[in-house]
């Protein structure tokens, strides 16, 4: 698919911010497409394995809610099952693929992700950096890295020792992942009730730097829930102009009407959050970004 034109001014701003570390990648599940099973594929696999009887086998939240019932209400067990599947995919990956390889090369001190996996950690380590990891403590049984966040490496991360912040938990602590309907409700309730849940270094990053959302769909409820929740707690998020990489509607949402008109509609909706949309695939975006940064592309492409 040919790239849909994006103004040079938008590119110039993004390239400058990434080069200076004045941008925070906000990474979603789509960034690992072709490497790890996406939520829908994982959901269908679990639905088939555990004989999910209803008509939404591709809805991971619905299927995991069913599995919680199937396993007698043992939520930690279900989360462990999910994390085992993700870990198997990550452990079996030899190469660091895009967009992780490019993001790891850049002089960025902070990364935020709603993914449970360690792909960011692996990419940054392979790039010769010493990343640190912290987890959002949306409930009181999460070891969120308080000792790290109290040290200089935590409150003043640097490009050579960046901080990865798992907003929705990590597979290394299955109890920390946001997975079921109840989890999402508790996560947002906790976020709104106590803004101190988000550490100062992450609050500052969200309100003083531009964000690059990569791996989220325009109808992704994770994205909308997270952004709306964070904006309620941190209204300063909309002071800066952000970027989101999005598939055009004709590709992402079959039957959604003509591409250009739907694109204009979606762009207007995102603009209320001060988000500029790059319309195209992650590979197209990464390839053009590499070209404009003057960086050689020798990484494998995602399928």
Short mmCIF file of N, CA, C and O in Angstrom, two decimals, residues 7-138:
data_model
loop_
_atom_site.label_atom_id
_atom_site.label_comp_id
_atom_site.label_asym_id
_atom_site.label_seq_id
_atom_site.Cartn_x
_atom_site.Cartn_y
_atom_site.Cartn_z
N UNK A 7 2.31 15.87 5.93
CA UNK A 7 3.01 17.14 5.72
C UNK A 7 4.45 17.08 6.20
O UNK A 7 4.74 16.51 7.24
N UNK A 8 5.34 17.71 5.44
CA UNK A 8 6.75 17.74 5.84
C UNK A 8 6.93 18.39 7.21
O UNK A 8 7.83 18.01 7.97
N UNK A 9 6.07 19.35 7.52
CA UNK A 9 6.17 20.00 8.82
C UNK A 9 5.95 19.03 9.96
O UNK A 9 6.61 19.12 11.01
N UNK A 10 5.03 18.09 9.78
CA UNK A 10 4.78 17.08 10.80
C UNK A 10 6.01 16.17 10.95
O UNK A 10 6.44 15.86 12.06
N UNK A 11 6.58 15.77 9.81
CA UNK A 11 7.78 14.95 9.86
C UNK A 11 8.93 15.70 10.53
O UNK A 11 9.65 15.14 11.37
N UNK A 12 9.12 16.95 10.14
CA UNK A 12 10.23 17.74 10.70
C UNK A 12 10.13 17.82 12.22
O UNK A 12 11.13 17.69 12.93
N UNK A 13 8.91 18.07 12.70
CA UNK A 13 8.71 18.18 14.15
C UNK A 13 9.00 16.86 14.84
O UNK A 13 9.72 16.80 15.85
N UNK A 14 8.46 15.75 14.30
CA UNK A 14 8.64 14.45 14.93
C UNK A 14 10.11 14.03 14.92
O UNK A 14 10.63 13.55 15.93
N UNK A 15 10.78 14.21 13.79
CA UNK A 15 12.19 13.83 13.69
C UNK A 15 13.02 14.63 14.67
O UNK A 15 13.90 14.08 15.36
N UNK A 16 12.76 15.91 14.78
CA UNK A 16 13.51 16.76 15.71
C UNK A 16 13.28 16.32 17.16
O UNK A 16 14.22 16.21 17.96
N UNK A 17 12.02 16.04 17.51
CA UNK A 17 11.71 15.63 18.89
C UNK A 17 12.33 14.28 19.23
O UNK A 17 12.86 14.08 20.32
N UNK A 18 12.26 13.33 18.29
CA UNK A 18 12.86 12.02 18.54
C UNK A 18 14.37 12.12 18.65
O UNK A 18 14.99 11.45 19.48
N UNK A 19 14.98 12.97 17.83
CA UNK A 19 16.43 13.12 17.85
C UNK A 19 16.92 13.76 19.14
O UNK A 19 18.05 13.52 19.58
N UNK A 20 16.07 14.59 19.75
CA UNK A 20 16.45 15.29 20.98
C UNK A 20 15.93 14.60 22.25
O UNK A 20 16.15 15.09 23.35
N UNK A 21 15.20 13.49 22.08
CA UNK A 21 14.65 12.81 23.24
C UNK A 21 13.44 13.50 23.83
O UNK A 21 13.06 13.23 24.98
N UNK A 22 12.80 14.38 23.04
CA UNK A 22 11.65 15.13 23.52
C UNK A 22 10.34 14.47 23.10
O UNK A 22 9.34 15.14 22.86
N UNK A 23 10.36 13.16 22.98
CA UNK A 23 9.18 12.41 22.56
C UNK A 23 9.16 11.10 23.33
O UNK A 23 10.22 10.52 23.62
N UNK A 24 7.98 10.64 23.68
CA UNK A 24 7.83 9.39 24.43
C UNK A 24 7.05 8.39 23.59
O UNK A 24 5.87 8.61 23.32
N UNK A 25 7.67 7.29 23.14
CA UNK A 25 6.90 6.25 22.46
C UNK A 25 5.90 5.62 23.43
O UNK A 25 6.23 5.31 24.57
N UNK A 26 4.68 5.46 22.94
CA UNK A 26 3.59 4.84 23.72
C UNK A 26 3.17 3.63 22.90
O UNK A 26 2.48 3.75 21.91
N UNK A 27 3.62 2.44 23.31
CA UNK A 27 3.59 1.27 22.44
C UNK A 27 2.45 0.33 22.79
O UNK A 27 2.29 -0.08 23.96
N UNK A 28 1.67 -0.05 21.77
CA UNK A 28 0.55 -0.95 21.94
C UNK A 28 0.77 -2.28 21.27
O UNK A 28 1.82 -2.54 20.65
N UNK A 29 -0.23 -3.15 21.34
CA UNK A 29 -0.10 -4.54 20.88
C UNK A 29 0.22 -4.65 19.40
O UNK A 29 0.91 -5.58 18.97
N UNK A 30 -0.28 -3.71 18.59
CA UNK A 30 -0.05 -3.79 17.16
C UNK A 30 1.40 -3.68 16.76
O UNK A 30 1.79 -4.08 15.65
N UNK A 31 2.24 -3.15 17.64
CA UNK A 31 3.67 -3.03 17.33
C UNK A 31 4.33 -4.39 17.24
O UNK A 31 5.38 -4.52 16.61
N UNK A 32 3.75 -5.40 17.83
CA UNK A 32 4.31 -6.74 17.77
C UNK A 32 3.60 -7.64 16.79
O UNK A 32 3.81 -8.86 16.79
N UNK A 33 2.75 -7.07 15.92
CA UNK A 33 2.01 -7.87 14.94
C UNK A 33 2.98 -8.62 14.04
O UNK A 33 3.96 -8.07 13.56
N UNK A 34 2.70 -9.88 13.81
CA UNK A 34 3.57 -10.70 13.00
C UNK A 34 4.65 -11.39 13.82
O UNK A 34 5.34 -12.28 13.33
N UNK A 35 4.81 -10.95 15.06
CA UNK A 35 5.80 -11.55 15.96
C UNK A 35 5.08 -12.33 17.06
O UNK A 35 5.33 -13.51 17.27
N UNK A 36 4.19 -11.65 17.73
CA UNK A 36 3.36 -12.28 18.75
C UNK A 36 1.93 -12.34 18.24
O UNK A 36 1.52 -11.50 17.43
N UNK A 37 1.14 -13.30 18.70
CA UNK A 37 -0.27 -13.31 18.32
C UNK A 37 -0.96 -12.08 18.88
O UNK A 37 -0.75 -11.71 20.04
N UNK A 38 -1.76 -11.39 18.03
CA UNK A 38 -2.48 -10.24 18.55
C UNK A 38 -3.61 -10.72 19.46
O UNK A 38 -3.84 -11.92 19.63
N UNK A 39 -4.30 -9.74 20.06
CA UNK A 39 -5.32 -10.09 21.05
C UNK A 39 -6.40 -10.99 20.44
O UNK A 39 -6.85 -11.95 21.08
N UNK A 40 -6.79 -10.70 19.19
CA UNK A 40 -7.85 -11.49 18.56
C UNK A 40 -7.40 -12.93 18.30
O UNK A 40 -8.15 -13.89 18.55
N UNK A 41 -6.16 -13.11 17.82
CA UNK A 41 -5.66 -14.46 17.55
C UNK A 41 -5.50 -15.25 18.84
O UNK A 41 -5.85 -16.43 18.92
N UNK A 42 -4.95 -14.60 19.86
CA UNK A 42 -4.79 -15.27 21.14
C UNK A 42 -6.14 -15.65 21.71
O UNK A 42 -6.34 -16.75 22.24
N UNK A 43 -7.10 -14.73 21.56
CA UNK A 43 -8.44 -14.99 22.07
C UNK A 43 -9.09 -16.18 21.37
O UNK A 43 -9.68 -17.06 22.02
N UNK A 44 -8.96 -16.25 20.05
CA UNK A 44 -9.56 -17.37 19.30
C UNK A 44 -8.90 -18.69 19.67
O UNK A 44 -9.57 -19.73 19.75
N UNK A 45 -7.58 -18.66 19.89
CA UNK A 45 -6.88 -19.88 20.29
C UNK A 45 -7.38 -20.36 21.64
O UNK A 45 -7.66 -21.56 21.83
N UNK A 46 -7.51 -19.45 22.59
CA UNK A 46 -8.01 -19.82 23.91
C UNK A 46 -9.46 -20.28 23.84
O UNK A 46 -9.86 -21.23 24.53
N UNK A 47 -10.26 -19.60 23.00
CA UNK A 47 -11.67 -19.95 22.86
C UNK A 47 -11.82 -21.38 22.33
O UNK A 47 -12.66 -22.16 22.81
N UNK A 48 -10.98 -21.71 21.35
CA UNK A 48 -11.05 -23.07 20.79
C UNK A 48 -10.56 -24.11 21.79
O UNK A 48 -11.17 -25.17 21.97
N UNK A 49 -9.45 -23.81 22.46
CA UNK A 49 -8.87 -24.77 23.40
C UNK A 49 -9.80 -25.07 24.56
O UNK A 49 -9.91 -26.23 24.99
N UNK A 50 -10.49 -24.03 25.06
CA UNK A 50 -11.33 -24.21 26.24
C UNK A 50 -12.82 -24.19 25.92
O UNK A 50 -13.66 -24.03 26.78
N UNK A 51 -13.13 -24.39 24.61
CA UNK A 51 -14.51 -24.58 24.16
C UNK A 51 -15.43 -23.43 24.58
O UNK A 51 -16.53 -23.64 25.10
N UNK A 52 -14.97 -22.22 24.32
CA UNK A 52 -15.79 -21.02 24.57
C UNK A 52 -17.06 -21.13 23.72
O UNK A 52 -16.98 -21.28 22.50
N UNK A 53 -18.25 -21.07 24.31
CA UNK A 53 -19.48 -21.43 23.59
C UNK A 53 -20.22 -20.27 22.91
O UNK A 53 -21.25 -20.50 22.27
N UNK A 54 -19.72 -19.04 23.04
CA UNK A 54 -20.51 -17.90 22.57
C UNK A 54 -19.98 -17.36 21.25
O UNK A 54 -19.09 -17.95 20.62
N UNK A 55 -20.52 -16.23 20.82
CA UNK A 55 -20.27 -15.77 19.45
C UNK A 55 -19.21 -14.65 19.36
O UNK A 55 -19.16 -13.94 18.37
N UNK A 56 -18.36 -14.52 20.38
CA UNK A 56 -17.32 -13.48 20.34
C UNK A 56 -15.95 -14.09 20.66
O UNK A 56 -15.26 -13.64 21.58
N UNK A 57 -15.54 -15.10 19.91
CA UNK A 57 -14.26 -15.77 20.22
C UNK A 57 -13.04 -14.87 20.01
O UNK A 57 -11.97 -15.17 20.55
N UNK A 58 -13.18 -13.78 19.27
CA UNK A 58 -12.05 -12.88 19.03
C UNK A 58 -11.93 -11.76 20.05
O UNK A 58 -11.02 -10.93 19.95
N UNK A 59 -12.82 -11.72 21.03
CA UNK A 59 -12.80 -10.67 22.05
C UNK A 59 -12.09 -11.21 23.29
O UNK A 59 -12.65 -11.99 24.06
N UNK A 60 -10.82 -10.79 23.47
CA UNK A 60 -10.01 -11.37 24.54
C UNK A 60 -10.60 -11.12 25.92
O UNK A 60 -10.54 -11.98 26.80
N UNK A 61 -11.18 -9.94 26.13
CA UNK A 61 -11.77 -9.66 27.44
C UNK A 61 -12.94 -10.60 27.72
O UNK A 61 -13.06 -11.17 28.82
N UNK A 62 -13.79 -10.79 26.71
CA UNK A 62 -14.94 -11.69 26.89
C UNK A 62 -14.48 -13.12 27.14
O UNK A 62 -15.01 -13.82 28.01
N UNK A 63 -13.49 -13.56 26.36
CA UNK A 63 -13.02 -14.94 26.50
C UNK A 63 -12.33 -15.15 27.84
O UNK A 63 -12.54 -16.18 28.50
N UNK A 64 -11.53 -14.18 28.28
CA UNK A 64 -10.86 -14.35 29.58
C UNK A 64 -11.86 -14.30 30.73
O UNK A 64 -11.68 -15.00 31.73
N UNK A 65 -12.91 -13.48 30.59
CA UNK A 65 -13.96 -13.50 31.62
C UNK A 65 -14.59 -14.89 31.70
O UNK A 65 -14.89 -15.40 32.80
N UNK A 66 -14.80 -15.51 30.53
CA UNK A 66 -15.35 -16.87 30.50
C UNK A 66 -14.38 -17.85 31.16
O UNK A 66 -14.79 -18.72 31.94
N UNK A 67 -13.07 -17.70 30.86
CA UNK A 67 -12.09 -18.61 31.44
C UNK A 67 -12.01 -18.48 32.97
O UNK A 67 -11.79 -19.46 33.67
N UNK A 68 -12.18 -17.26 33.44
CA UNK A 68 -12.21 -17.07 34.89
C UNK A 68 -13.35 -17.89 35.49
O UNK A 68 -13.18 -18.58 36.52
N UNK A 69 -14.51 -17.87 34.84
CA UNK A 69 -15.63 -18.70 35.31
C UNK A 69 -15.28 -20.18 35.17
O UNK A 69 -15.51 -20.99 36.09
N UNK A 70 -14.69 -20.56 34.02
CA UNK A 70 -14.37 -21.96 33.74
C UNK A 70 -13.44 -22.55 34.79
O UNK A 70 -13.59 -23.70 35.20
N UNK A 71 -12.49 -21.71 35.24
CA UNK A 71 -11.52 -22.18 36.23
C UNK A 71 -11.91 -21.78 37.65
O UNK A 71 -11.06 -21.57 38.52
N UNK A 72 -13.19 -21.68 37.89
CA UNK A 72 -13.69 -21.50 39.25
C UNK A 72 -13.40 -20.16 39.86
O UNK A 72 -13.27 -20.05 41.09
N UNK A 73 -13.25 -19.12 39.03
CA UNK A 73 -13.01 -17.79 39.56
C UNK A 73 -11.56 -17.50 39.91
O UNK A 73 -11.26 -16.49 40.57
N UNK A 74 -10.64 -18.37 39.44
CA UNK A 74 -9.22 -18.20 39.76
C UNK A 74 -8.57 -17.27 38.74
O UNK A 74 -7.95 -17.71 37.76
N UNK A 75 -8.70 -15.96 38.98
CA UNK A 75 -8.17 -14.96 38.05
C UNK A 75 -6.64 -15.08 37.89
O UNK A 75 -6.13 -15.03 36.77
N UNK A 76 -5.88 -15.22 38.99
CA UNK A 76 -4.42 -15.35 38.83
C UNK A 76 -4.02 -16.51 37.93
O UNK A 76 -3.04 -16.41 37.17
N UNK A 77 -4.75 -17.62 37.99
CA UNK A 77 -4.42 -18.77 37.14
C UNK A 77 -4.61 -18.42 35.66
O UNK A 77 -3.77 -18.76 34.82
N UNK A 78 -5.71 -17.77 35.36
CA UNK A 78 -5.98 -17.39 33.97
C UNK A 78 -4.91 -16.42 33.47
O UNK A 78 -4.42 -16.53 32.34
N UNK A 79 -4.51 -15.48 34.30
CA UNK A 79 -3.46 -14.53 33.90
C UNK A 79 -2.14 -15.25 33.66
O UNK A 79 -1.40 -14.90 32.73
N UNK A 80 -1.86 -16.26 34.46
CA UNK A 80 -0.64 -17.04 34.26
C UNK A 80 -0.67 -17.77 32.93
O UNK A 80 0.36 -17.86 32.24
N UNK A 81 -1.83 -18.30 32.54
CA UNK A 81 -1.97 -18.97 31.25
C UNK A 81 -1.65 -18.01 30.11
O UNK A 81 -0.90 -18.35 29.17
N UNK A 82 -2.19 -16.81 30.19
CA UNK A 82 -1.96 -15.80 29.15
C UNK A 82 -0.48 -15.45 29.08
O UNK A 82 0.12 -15.37 28.00
N UNK A 83 0.12 -15.22 30.22
CA UNK A 83 1.53 -14.83 30.26
C UNK A 83 2.45 -15.93 29.75
O UNK A 83 3.47 -15.65 29.12
N UNK A 84 2.09 -17.18 29.98
CA UNK A 84 2.88 -18.29 29.46
C UNK A 84 2.88 -18.29 27.94
O UNK A 84 3.91 -18.55 27.30
N UNK A 85 1.74 -18.01 27.34
CA UNK A 85 1.65 -17.95 25.88
C UNK A 85 2.51 -16.82 25.33
O UNK A 85 3.22 -16.97 24.33
N UNK A 86 2.44 -15.68 25.96
CA UNK A 86 3.22 -14.52 25.50
C UNK A 86 4.71 -14.78 25.67
O UNK A 86 5.51 -14.49 24.77
N UNK A 87 5.08 -15.34 26.81
CA UNK A 87 6.50 -15.60 27.09
C UNK A 87 7.08 -16.58 26.07
O UNK A 87 8.22 -16.42 25.61
N UNK A 88 6.31 -17.58 25.69
CA UNK A 88 6.78 -18.55 24.70
C UNK A 88 7.10 -17.87 23.37
O UNK A 88 8.09 -18.18 22.72
N UNK A 89 6.26 -16.91 22.98
CA UNK A 89 6.50 -16.19 21.74
C UNK A 89 7.72 -15.30 21.80
O UNK A 89 8.52 -15.25 20.86
N UNK A 90 7.89 -14.61 22.92
CA UNK A 90 9.04 -13.70 23.08
C UNK A 90 10.34 -14.48 23.18
O UNK A 90 11.35 -14.13 22.55
N UNK A 91 10.34 -15.57 23.96
CA UNK A 91 11.56 -16.35 24.16
C UNK A 91 12.03 -17.00 22.86
O UNK A 91 13.23 -17.24 22.68
N UNK A 92 11.09 -17.26 21.96
CA UNK A 92 11.45 -17.91 20.70
C UNK A 92 11.87 -16.94 19.62
O UNK A 92 12.16 -17.34 18.49
N UNK A 93 11.95 -15.66 19.93
CA UNK A 93 12.29 -14.64 18.94
C UNK A 93 13.77 -14.33 19.00
O UNK A 93 14.29 -13.92 20.03
N UNK A 94 14.46 -14.53 17.88
CA UNK A 94 15.90 -14.26 17.83
C UNK A 94 16.20 -12.83 17.43
O UNK A 94 17.07 -12.19 18.01
N UNK A 95 15.50 -12.33 16.42
CA UNK A 95 15.78 -10.99 15.91
C UNK A 95 14.94 -9.95 16.62
O UNK A 95 13.89 -10.25 17.19
N UNK A 96 15.40 -8.70 16.59
CA UNK A 96 14.61 -7.57 17.06
C UNK A 96 14.02 -6.91 15.82
O UNK A 96 14.75 -6.41 14.97
N UNK A 97 12.72 -6.93 15.70
CA UNK A 97 12.06 -6.42 14.51
C UNK A 97 11.60 -4.98 14.71
O UNK A 97 11.58 -4.46 15.81
N UNK A 98 11.20 -4.36 13.59
CA UNK A 98 10.64 -3.04 13.67
C UNK A 98 9.24 -3.10 14.27
O UNK A 98 8.56 -4.12 14.13
N UNK A 99 8.80 -2.02 14.93
CA UNK A 99 9.47 -0.73 15.11
C UNK A 99 10.43 -0.69 16.31
O UNK A 99 11.05 0.32 16.56
N UNK A 100 10.54 -1.84 17.02
CA UNK A 100 11.35 -1.84 18.24
C UNK A 100 12.81 -1.52 17.98
O UNK A 100 13.45 -0.81 18.76
N UNK A 101 13.37 -2.05 16.88
CA UNK A 101 14.78 -1.84 16.60
C UNK A 101 15.09 -0.36 16.42
O UNK A 101 16.08 0.15 16.95
N UNK A 102 14.25 0.34 15.66
CA UNK A 102 14.48 1.77 15.45
C UNK A 102 14.28 2.56 16.73
O UNK A 102 15.10 3.43 17.07
N UNK A 103 13.23 2.30 17.46
CA UNK A 103 12.97 3.02 18.71
C UNK A 103 14.14 2.84 19.68
O UNK A 103 14.53 3.78 20.37
N UNK A 104 14.73 1.64 19.69
CA UNK A 104 15.84 1.36 20.61
C UNK A 104 17.10 2.14 20.25
O UNK A 104 17.94 2.41 21.11
N UNK A 105 17.24 2.50 18.97
CA UNK A 105 18.42 3.25 18.53
C UNK A 105 18.38 4.72 18.95
O UNK A 105 19.42 5.38 19.05
N UNK A 106 17.18 5.23 19.18
CA UNK A 106 17.01 6.66 19.39
C UNK A 106 17.36 7.08 20.82
O UNK A 106 17.24 6.28 21.75
N UNK A 107 17.77 8.33 21.01
CA UNK A 107 18.18 8.80 22.35
C UNK A 107 16.97 9.17 23.22
O UNK A 107 16.78 10.32 23.60
N UNK A 108 16.17 8.17 23.53
CA UNK A 108 14.93 8.38 24.27
C UNK A 108 15.07 7.84 25.69
O UNK A 108 15.43 6.67 25.87
N UNK A 109 14.75 8.63 26.69
CA UNK A 109 14.91 8.17 28.08
C UNK A 109 13.71 7.41 28.65
O UNK A 109 13.85 6.71 29.64
N UNK A 110 12.53 7.55 28.03
CA UNK A 110 11.32 6.95 28.60
C UNK A 110 10.49 6.29 27.51
O UNK A 110 10.29 6.85 26.43
N UNK A 111 10.00 5.09 27.82
CA UNK A 111 9.07 4.36 26.96
C UNK A 111 7.88 3.95 27.81
O UNK A 111 8.06 3.47 28.94
N UNK A 112 6.67 4.10 27.27
CA UNK A 112 5.47 3.66 27.96
C UNK A 112 4.79 2.62 27.09
O UNK A 112 4.74 2.76 25.86
N UNK A 113 4.30 1.55 27.70
CA UNK A 113 3.64 0.50 26.93
C UNK A 113 2.46 -0.07 27.69
O UNK A 113 2.47 -0.13 28.93
N UNK A 114 1.44 -0.50 26.94
CA UNK A 114 0.34 -1.25 27.54
C UNK A 114 0.50 -2.74 27.24
O UNK A 114 -0.40 -3.53 27.53
N UNK A 115 1.63 -3.12 26.63
CA UNK A 115 1.90 -4.53 26.35
C UNK A 115 2.45 -5.23 27.58
O UNK A 115 3.14 -4.63 28.40
N UNK A 116 2.21 -6.53 27.65
CA UNK A 116 2.72 -7.32 28.77
C UNK A 116 4.11 -7.88 28.48
O UNK A 116 4.80 -8.32 29.39
N UNK A 117 4.52 -7.89 27.21
CA UNK A 117 5.74 -8.58 26.79
C UNK A 117 7.00 -7.77 27.07
O UNK A 117 6.95 -6.61 27.52
N UNK A 118 8.16 -8.39 26.75
CA UNK A 118 9.47 -7.78 26.99
C UNK A 118 10.16 -7.37 25.69
O UNK A 118 11.39 -7.26 25.66
N UNK A 119 9.42 -7.14 24.61
CA UNK A 119 10.05 -6.81 23.34
C UNK A 119 10.83 -5.50 23.41
O UNK A 119 11.91 -5.37 22.82
N UNK A 120 10.31 -4.52 24.13
CA UNK A 120 11.06 -3.27 24.30
C UNK A 120 12.35 -3.51 25.08
O UNK A 120 13.41 -2.98 24.73
N UNK A 121 12.26 -4.29 26.13
CA UNK A 121 13.43 -4.60 26.95
C UNK A 121 14.51 -5.28 26.11
O UNK A 121 15.69 -4.93 26.17
N UNK A 122 14.10 -6.27 25.30
CA UNK A 122 15.06 -6.99 24.48
C UNK A 122 15.69 -6.08 23.44
O UNK A 122 16.90 -6.14 23.19
N UNK A 123 14.89 -5.21 22.82
CA UNK A 123 15.41 -4.32 21.79
C UNK A 123 16.41 -3.34 22.37
O UNK A 123 17.48 -3.10 21.79
N UNK A 124 16.09 -2.74 23.49
CA UNK A 124 16.99 -1.77 24.11
C UNK A 124 18.28 -2.43 24.59
O UNK A 124 19.37 -1.86 24.47
N UNK A 125 18.18 -3.63 25.12
CA UNK A 125 19.37 -4.35 25.57
C UNK A 125 20.28 -4.67 24.40
O UNK A 125 21.50 -4.50 24.47
N UNK A 126 19.69 -5.11 23.29
CA UNK A 126 20.49 -5.43 22.10
C UNK A 126 21.12 -4.18 21.49
O UNK A 126 22.12 -4.28 20.79
N UNK A 127 20.52 -3.05 21.76
CA UNK A 127 21.09 -1.79 21.25
C UNK A 127 22.20 -1.28 22.16
O UNK A 127 22.72 -0.18 21.94
N UNK A 128 22.58 -2.05 23.16
CA UNK A 128 23.68 -1.68 24.04
C UNK A 128 23.29 -0.80 25.20
O UNK A 128 24.17 -0.22 25.87
N UNK A 129 22.00 -0.70 25.48
CA UNK A 129 21.54 0.14 26.58
C UNK A 129 21.23 -0.71 27.81
O UNK A 129 21.19 -1.94 27.74
N UNK A 130 21.02 -0.05 28.93
CA UNK A 130 20.74 -0.73 30.19
C UNK A 130 19.37 -0.28 30.70
O UNK A 130 19.27 0.55 31.61
N UNK A 131 18.31 -0.81 30.11
CA UNK A 131 16.96 -0.36 30.47
C UNK A 131 16.54 -0.82 31.85
O UNK A 131 16.98 -1.86 32.35
N UNK A 132 15.69 -0.02 32.48
CA UNK A 132 15.05 -0.37 33.75
C UNK A 132 13.55 -0.48 33.52
O UNK A 132 13.00 0.16 32.62
N UNK A 133 12.90 -1.28 34.33
CA UNK A 133 11.47 -1.56 34.14
C UNK A 133 10.70 -1.25 35.42
O UNK A 133 11.12 -1.62 36.52
N UNK A 134 9.57 -0.57 35.27
CA UNK A 134 8.65 -0.32 36.38
C UNK A 134 7.23 -0.63 35.90
O UNK A 134 6.95 -0.60 34.70
N UNK A 135 6.36 -0.94 36.83
CA UNK A 135 4.99 -1.36 36.52
C UNK A 135 4.01 -0.48 37.28
O UNK A 135 4.22 -0.16 38.46
N UNK A 136 2.93 -0.10 36.62
CA UNK A 136 1.90 0.71 37.27
C UNK A 136 1.23 -0.10 38.39
O UNK A 136 0.70 -1.20 38.14
N UNK A 137 1.22 0.41 39.62
CA UNK A 137 0.64 -0.33 40.76
C UNK A 137 -0.86 -0.07 40.89
O UNK A 137 -1.32 0.53 41.87
N UNK A 138 -1.63 -0.56 39.93
CA UNK A 138 -3.07 -0.28 39.94
C UNK A 138 -3.81 -1.10 41.01
O UNK A 138 -4.98 -0.84 41.28
#
